[in-house]
Coordinates of C-alpha atoms in Angstrom, one line a residue:
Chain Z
X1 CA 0.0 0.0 0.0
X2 CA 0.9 3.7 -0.1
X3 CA 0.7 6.9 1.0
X4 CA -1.1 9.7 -1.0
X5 CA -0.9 13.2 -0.3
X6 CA -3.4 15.6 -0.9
X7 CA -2.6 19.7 -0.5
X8 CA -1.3 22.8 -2.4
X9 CA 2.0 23.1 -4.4
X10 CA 4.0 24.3 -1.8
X11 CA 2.8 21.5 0.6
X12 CA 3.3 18.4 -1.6
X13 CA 6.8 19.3 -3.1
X14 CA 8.4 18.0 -0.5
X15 CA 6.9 15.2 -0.2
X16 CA 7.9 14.8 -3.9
X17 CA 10.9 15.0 -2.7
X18 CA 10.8 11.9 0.1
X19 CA 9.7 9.9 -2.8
X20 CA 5.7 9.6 -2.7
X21 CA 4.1 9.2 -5.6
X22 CA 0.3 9.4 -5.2
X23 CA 0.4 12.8 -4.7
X24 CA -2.7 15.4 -5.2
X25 CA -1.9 19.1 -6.2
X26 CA -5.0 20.8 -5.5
X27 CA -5.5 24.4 -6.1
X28 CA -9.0 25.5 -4.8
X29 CA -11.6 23.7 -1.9
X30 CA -13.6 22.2 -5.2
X31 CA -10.2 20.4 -6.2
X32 CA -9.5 19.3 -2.8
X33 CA -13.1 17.6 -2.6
X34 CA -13.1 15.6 -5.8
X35 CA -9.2 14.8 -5.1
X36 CA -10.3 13.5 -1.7
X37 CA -13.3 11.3 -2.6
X38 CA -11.0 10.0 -5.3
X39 CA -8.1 9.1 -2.8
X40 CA -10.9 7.8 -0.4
X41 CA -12.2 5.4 -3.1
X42 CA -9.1 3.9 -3.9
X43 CA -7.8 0.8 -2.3
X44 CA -4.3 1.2 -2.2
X45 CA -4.2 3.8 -0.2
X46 CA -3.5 3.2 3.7
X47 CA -2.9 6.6 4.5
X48 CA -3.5 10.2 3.7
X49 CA -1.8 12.9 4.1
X50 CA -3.4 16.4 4.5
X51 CA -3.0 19.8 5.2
X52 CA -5.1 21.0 8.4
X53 CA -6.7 24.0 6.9
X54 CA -7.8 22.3 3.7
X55 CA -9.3 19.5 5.7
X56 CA -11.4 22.4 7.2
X57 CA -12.2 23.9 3.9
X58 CA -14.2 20.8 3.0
X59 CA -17.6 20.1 3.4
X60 CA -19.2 19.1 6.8
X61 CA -20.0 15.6 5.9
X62 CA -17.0 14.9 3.6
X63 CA -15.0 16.2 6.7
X64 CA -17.2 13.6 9.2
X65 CA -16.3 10.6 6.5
X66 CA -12.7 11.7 6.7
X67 CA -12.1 12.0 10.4
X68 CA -14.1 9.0 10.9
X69 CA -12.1 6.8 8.1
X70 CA -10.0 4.5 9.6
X71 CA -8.4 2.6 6.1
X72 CA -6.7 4.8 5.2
X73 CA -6.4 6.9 7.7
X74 CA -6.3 10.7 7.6
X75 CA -3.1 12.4 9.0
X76 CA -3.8 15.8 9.6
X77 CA -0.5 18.4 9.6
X78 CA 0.2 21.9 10.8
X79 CA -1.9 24.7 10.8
X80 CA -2.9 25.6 14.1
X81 CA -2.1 22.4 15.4
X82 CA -5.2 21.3 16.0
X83 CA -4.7 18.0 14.3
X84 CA -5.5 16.0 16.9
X85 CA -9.3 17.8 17.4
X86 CA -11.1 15.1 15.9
X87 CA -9.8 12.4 18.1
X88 CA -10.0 15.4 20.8
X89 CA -13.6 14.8 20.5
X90 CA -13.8 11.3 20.1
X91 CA -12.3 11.0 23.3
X92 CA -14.5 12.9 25.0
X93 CA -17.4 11.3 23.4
X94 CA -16.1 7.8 24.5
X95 CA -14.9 8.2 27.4
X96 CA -16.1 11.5 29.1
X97 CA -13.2 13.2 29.8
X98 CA -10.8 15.1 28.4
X99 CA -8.0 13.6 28.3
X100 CA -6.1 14.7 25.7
X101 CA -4.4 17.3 27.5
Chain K
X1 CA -41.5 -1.4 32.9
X2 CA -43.3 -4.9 32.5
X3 CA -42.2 -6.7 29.1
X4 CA -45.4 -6.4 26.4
X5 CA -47.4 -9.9 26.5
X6 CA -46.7 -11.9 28.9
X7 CA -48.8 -14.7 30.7
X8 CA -48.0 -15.1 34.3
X9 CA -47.5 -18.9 34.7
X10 CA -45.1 -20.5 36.2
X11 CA -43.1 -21.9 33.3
X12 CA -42.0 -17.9 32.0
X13 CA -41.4 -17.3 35.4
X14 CA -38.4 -19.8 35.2
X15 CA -37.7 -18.5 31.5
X16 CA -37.7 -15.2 33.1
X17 CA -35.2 -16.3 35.7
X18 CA -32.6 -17.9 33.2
X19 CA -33.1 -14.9 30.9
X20 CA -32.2 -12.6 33.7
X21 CA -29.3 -15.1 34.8
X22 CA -27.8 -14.8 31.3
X23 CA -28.2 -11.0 30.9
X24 CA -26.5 -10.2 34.4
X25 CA -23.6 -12.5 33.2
X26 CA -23.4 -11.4 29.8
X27 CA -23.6 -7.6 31.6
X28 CA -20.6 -8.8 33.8
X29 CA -18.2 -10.1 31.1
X30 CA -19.2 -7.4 28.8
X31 CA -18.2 -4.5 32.2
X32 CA -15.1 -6.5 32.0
X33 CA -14.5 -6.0 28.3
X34 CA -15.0 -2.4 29.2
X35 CA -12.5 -2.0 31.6
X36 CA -9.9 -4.0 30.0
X37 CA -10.5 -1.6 26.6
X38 CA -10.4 2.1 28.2
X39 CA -7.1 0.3 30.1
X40 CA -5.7 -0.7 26.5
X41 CA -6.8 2.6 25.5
X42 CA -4.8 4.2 28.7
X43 CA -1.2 2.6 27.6
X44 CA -2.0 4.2 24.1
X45 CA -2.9 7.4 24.6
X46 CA 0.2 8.9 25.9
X47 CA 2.3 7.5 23.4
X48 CA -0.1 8.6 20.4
X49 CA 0.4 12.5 22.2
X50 CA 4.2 12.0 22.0
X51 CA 4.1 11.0 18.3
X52 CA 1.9 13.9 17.7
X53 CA 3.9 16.3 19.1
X54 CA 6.9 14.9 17.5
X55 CA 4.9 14.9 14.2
X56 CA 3.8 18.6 14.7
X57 CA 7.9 19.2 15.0
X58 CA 8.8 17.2 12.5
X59 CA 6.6 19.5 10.1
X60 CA 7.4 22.6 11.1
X61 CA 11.3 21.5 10.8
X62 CA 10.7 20.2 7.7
X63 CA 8.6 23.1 6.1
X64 CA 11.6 26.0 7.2
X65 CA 13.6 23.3 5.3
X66 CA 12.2 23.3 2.2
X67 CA 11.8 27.6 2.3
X68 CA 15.4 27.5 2.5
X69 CA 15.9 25.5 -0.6
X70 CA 13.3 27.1 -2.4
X71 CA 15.1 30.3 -1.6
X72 CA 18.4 29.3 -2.4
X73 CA 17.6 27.2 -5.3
X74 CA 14.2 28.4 -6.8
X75 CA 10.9 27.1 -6.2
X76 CA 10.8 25.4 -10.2
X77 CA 14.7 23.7 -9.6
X78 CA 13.3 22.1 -6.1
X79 CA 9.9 20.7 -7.9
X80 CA 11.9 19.8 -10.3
X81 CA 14.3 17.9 -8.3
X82 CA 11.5 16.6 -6.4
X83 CA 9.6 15.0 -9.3
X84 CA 13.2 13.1 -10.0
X85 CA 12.5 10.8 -7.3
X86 CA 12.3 7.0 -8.1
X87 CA 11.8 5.5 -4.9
X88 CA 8.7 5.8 -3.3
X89 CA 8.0 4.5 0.0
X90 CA 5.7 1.4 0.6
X91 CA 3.8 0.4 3.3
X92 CA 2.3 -2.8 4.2
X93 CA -0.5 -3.2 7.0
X94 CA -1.0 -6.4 9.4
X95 CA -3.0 -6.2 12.3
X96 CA -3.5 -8.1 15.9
X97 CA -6.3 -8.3 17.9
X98 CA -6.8 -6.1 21.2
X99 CA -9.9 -7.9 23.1
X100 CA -11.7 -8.3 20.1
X101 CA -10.8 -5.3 18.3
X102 CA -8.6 -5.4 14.9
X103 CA -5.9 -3.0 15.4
X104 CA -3.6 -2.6 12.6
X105 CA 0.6 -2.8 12.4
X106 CA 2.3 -0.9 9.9
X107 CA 5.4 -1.9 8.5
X108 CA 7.2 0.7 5.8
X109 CA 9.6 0.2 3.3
X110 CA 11.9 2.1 1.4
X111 CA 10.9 5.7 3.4
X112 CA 14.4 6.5 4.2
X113 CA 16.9 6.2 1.5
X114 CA 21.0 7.4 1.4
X115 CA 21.7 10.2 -0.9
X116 CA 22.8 8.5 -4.0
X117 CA 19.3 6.3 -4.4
X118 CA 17.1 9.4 -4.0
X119 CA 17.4 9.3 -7.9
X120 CA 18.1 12.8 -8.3
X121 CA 21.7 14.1 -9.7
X122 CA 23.8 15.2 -7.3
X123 CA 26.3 17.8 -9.3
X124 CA 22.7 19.9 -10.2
X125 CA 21.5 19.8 -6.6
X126 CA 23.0 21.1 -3.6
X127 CA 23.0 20.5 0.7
X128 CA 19.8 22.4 1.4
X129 CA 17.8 19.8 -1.0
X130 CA 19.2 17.0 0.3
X131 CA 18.3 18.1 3.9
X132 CA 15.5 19.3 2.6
X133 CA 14.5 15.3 1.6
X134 CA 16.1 14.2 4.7
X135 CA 13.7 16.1 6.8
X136 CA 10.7 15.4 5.1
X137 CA 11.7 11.3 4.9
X138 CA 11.9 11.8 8.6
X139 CA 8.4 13.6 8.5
X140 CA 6.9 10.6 6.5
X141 CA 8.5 7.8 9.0
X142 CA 7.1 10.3 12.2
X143 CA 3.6 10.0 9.7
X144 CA 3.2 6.5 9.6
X145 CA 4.3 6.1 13.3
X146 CA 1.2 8.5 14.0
X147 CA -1.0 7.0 11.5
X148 CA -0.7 3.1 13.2
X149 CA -1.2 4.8 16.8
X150 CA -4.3 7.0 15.5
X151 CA -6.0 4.2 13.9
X152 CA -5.9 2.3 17.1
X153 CA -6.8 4.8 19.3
X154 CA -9.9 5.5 16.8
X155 CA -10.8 1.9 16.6
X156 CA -10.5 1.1 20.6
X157 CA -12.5 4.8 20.9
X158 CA -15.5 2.9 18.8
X159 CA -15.6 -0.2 20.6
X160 CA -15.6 1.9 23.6
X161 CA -18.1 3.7 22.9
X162 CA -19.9 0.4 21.8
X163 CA -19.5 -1.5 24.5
X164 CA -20.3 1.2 27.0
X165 CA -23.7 1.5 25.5
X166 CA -24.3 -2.3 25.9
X167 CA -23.5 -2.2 29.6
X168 CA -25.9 0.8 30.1
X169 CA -28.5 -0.9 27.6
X170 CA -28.2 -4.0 30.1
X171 CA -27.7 -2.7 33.3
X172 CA -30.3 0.1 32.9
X173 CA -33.1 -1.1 30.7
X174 CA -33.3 -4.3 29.9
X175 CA -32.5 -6.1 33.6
X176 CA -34.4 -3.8 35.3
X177 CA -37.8 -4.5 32.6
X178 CA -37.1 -8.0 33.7
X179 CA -36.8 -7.8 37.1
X180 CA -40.0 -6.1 36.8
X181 CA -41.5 -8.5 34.5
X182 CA -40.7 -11.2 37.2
X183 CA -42.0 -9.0 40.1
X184 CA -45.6 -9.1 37.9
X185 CA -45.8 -12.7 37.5
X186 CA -44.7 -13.2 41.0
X187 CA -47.3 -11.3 41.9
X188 CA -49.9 -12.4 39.7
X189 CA -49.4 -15.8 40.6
X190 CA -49.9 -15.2 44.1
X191 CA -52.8 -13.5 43.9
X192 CA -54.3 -16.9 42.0
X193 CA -53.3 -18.7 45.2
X194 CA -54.8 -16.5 47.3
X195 CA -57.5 -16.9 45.3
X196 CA -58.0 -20.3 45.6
X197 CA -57.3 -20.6 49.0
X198 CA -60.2 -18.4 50.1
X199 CA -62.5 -20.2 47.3
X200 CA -61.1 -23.4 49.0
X201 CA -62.9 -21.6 52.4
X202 CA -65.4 -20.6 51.7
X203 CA -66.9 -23.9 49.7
X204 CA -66.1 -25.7 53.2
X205 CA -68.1 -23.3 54.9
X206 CA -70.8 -24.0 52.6
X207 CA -70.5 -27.5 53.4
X208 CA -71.0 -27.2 56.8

């Protein structure tokens, strides 16, 4: 399986450069959408690689599907760190307290 | 809450008491289950918010990285560079089994790779690329470190959540609605004894 990596120029260059090849260059929210159902859809994927603030651009269900995926899973990366929200909640949902931090 | 339809005889009441036998042990083991998850989901959880803070480093590192090259070099002679690449990085998913729940291993291949098999040139490129690709091979090892531990935690997370709903399902509704069920029939049944004792009465009153 493989990685795929879904984001603007400036975010998937370098993982050009680490070798990836399933790689997404998206330039608007309407790109991103049809790049990630594409990604979601395919099988060889085990895990994607994302840009926070792109995964917040998309739509609220799309964004529910994502969070909620586990193969592949969804690794969310900078922004304002809040990668970890989703499982934030999840947590808190489960088990009742926060316990993420 | 008394269960819809039920007669009160004596042969539900003992169906009644082997249903509500079975439901208090199949509550028991399935508190147990519980306990051992959120204590599976303890050991993981501190680990997964190391990896995520080393992953959040990892990025920033490797995004003032690639700046720096793009600077130096241009942004087209680093995408260029970048789409040399022959490599690419595979990753192959197993799993084992955490008290019932499928958690997944990931094993990678090929992520980290010594200068001269990057596939690029080496005379056309200079230091900051190749740190450049360092840092972000680094960032895709920290990735699929995060992406194992973040699959489990979401997967333990469900079955959680699942398995805390049975318990309160059990322990809240449905024992309870037998309990009562067998409180009625109980009841019921006595009240036909009663009955027939005083029949019993007063027909030998009659007799007299």
């Amino acid at each position: 399986m493989e990685l795929a990596v879904i984001g603007k120029s400036e975010f998937v260059t370098g993982f050009r450069l680490s070798g990836i090849k399933k790689i997404y260059e998206v330039a608007d929210a309407a790109e991103t959408e049809s790049a990630v159902k594409e990604v979601l859809d395919d099988n060889n994927v085990g895990i994607i690689v994302m840009h926070n603030d792109d995964i917040g651009n998309l739509p609220e269900i799309l964004m529910k599907n994502l969070n909620e995926s586990v193969q592949p899973t969804v690794v969310a990366l900078g922004g304002s760190g809040e990668g970890s929200t989703s499982l934030r909640d999840k947590i808190k949902q489960a088990v009742g307290v926060d316990l993420w931090k | 809450m008394v269960l819809q339809d039920v007669k009160p005889t004596r042969s539900e009441l003992i169906n009644l008491k082997k249903r509500i036998k079975l439901s208090e042990s199949g509550h028991k083991l399935l508190k147990m289950k519980r306990d051992g998850l959120i204590l599976e989901f303890f050991k993981i959880l501190n680990e997964a918010r190391n990896v995520r803070t080393e992953l959040d480093a990892a990025f920033e590192l490797a995004t003032d990285k690639i700046n720096l090259a793009s600077a130096v070099n241009g942004v087209v002679a680093v995408k260029s560079t970048a789409f040399s690449t022959k490599e690419n990085p595979e990753i192959e998913l197993s799993g084992h089994n955490i008290m019932g729940v499928f958690v997944p291993k990931i094993n990678s291949t090929g992520v980290r790779k010594p200068l001269y098999e990057r596939g690029y040139g080496i005379i056309g490129t200079n230091a900051y690329i190749d740190e450049t690709a360092d840092a972000f091979e680094d960032l895709v090892e920290k990735i699929i470190t995060a992406a194992e531990l973040e699959t489990t935690m979401k997967r333990l997370l469900n079955e959680i959540e699942k398995t805390k709903r049975r318990v309160n399902a059990l322990e809240f509704k449905v024992i309870p609605e037998l309990i009562d069920t067998m409180k009625f029939i109980r009841f019921a049944l006595e009240e036909v004894e009663r009955e027939s004792t005083f029949r019993l009465k007063r027909v030998k009153a009659r007799m007299k």
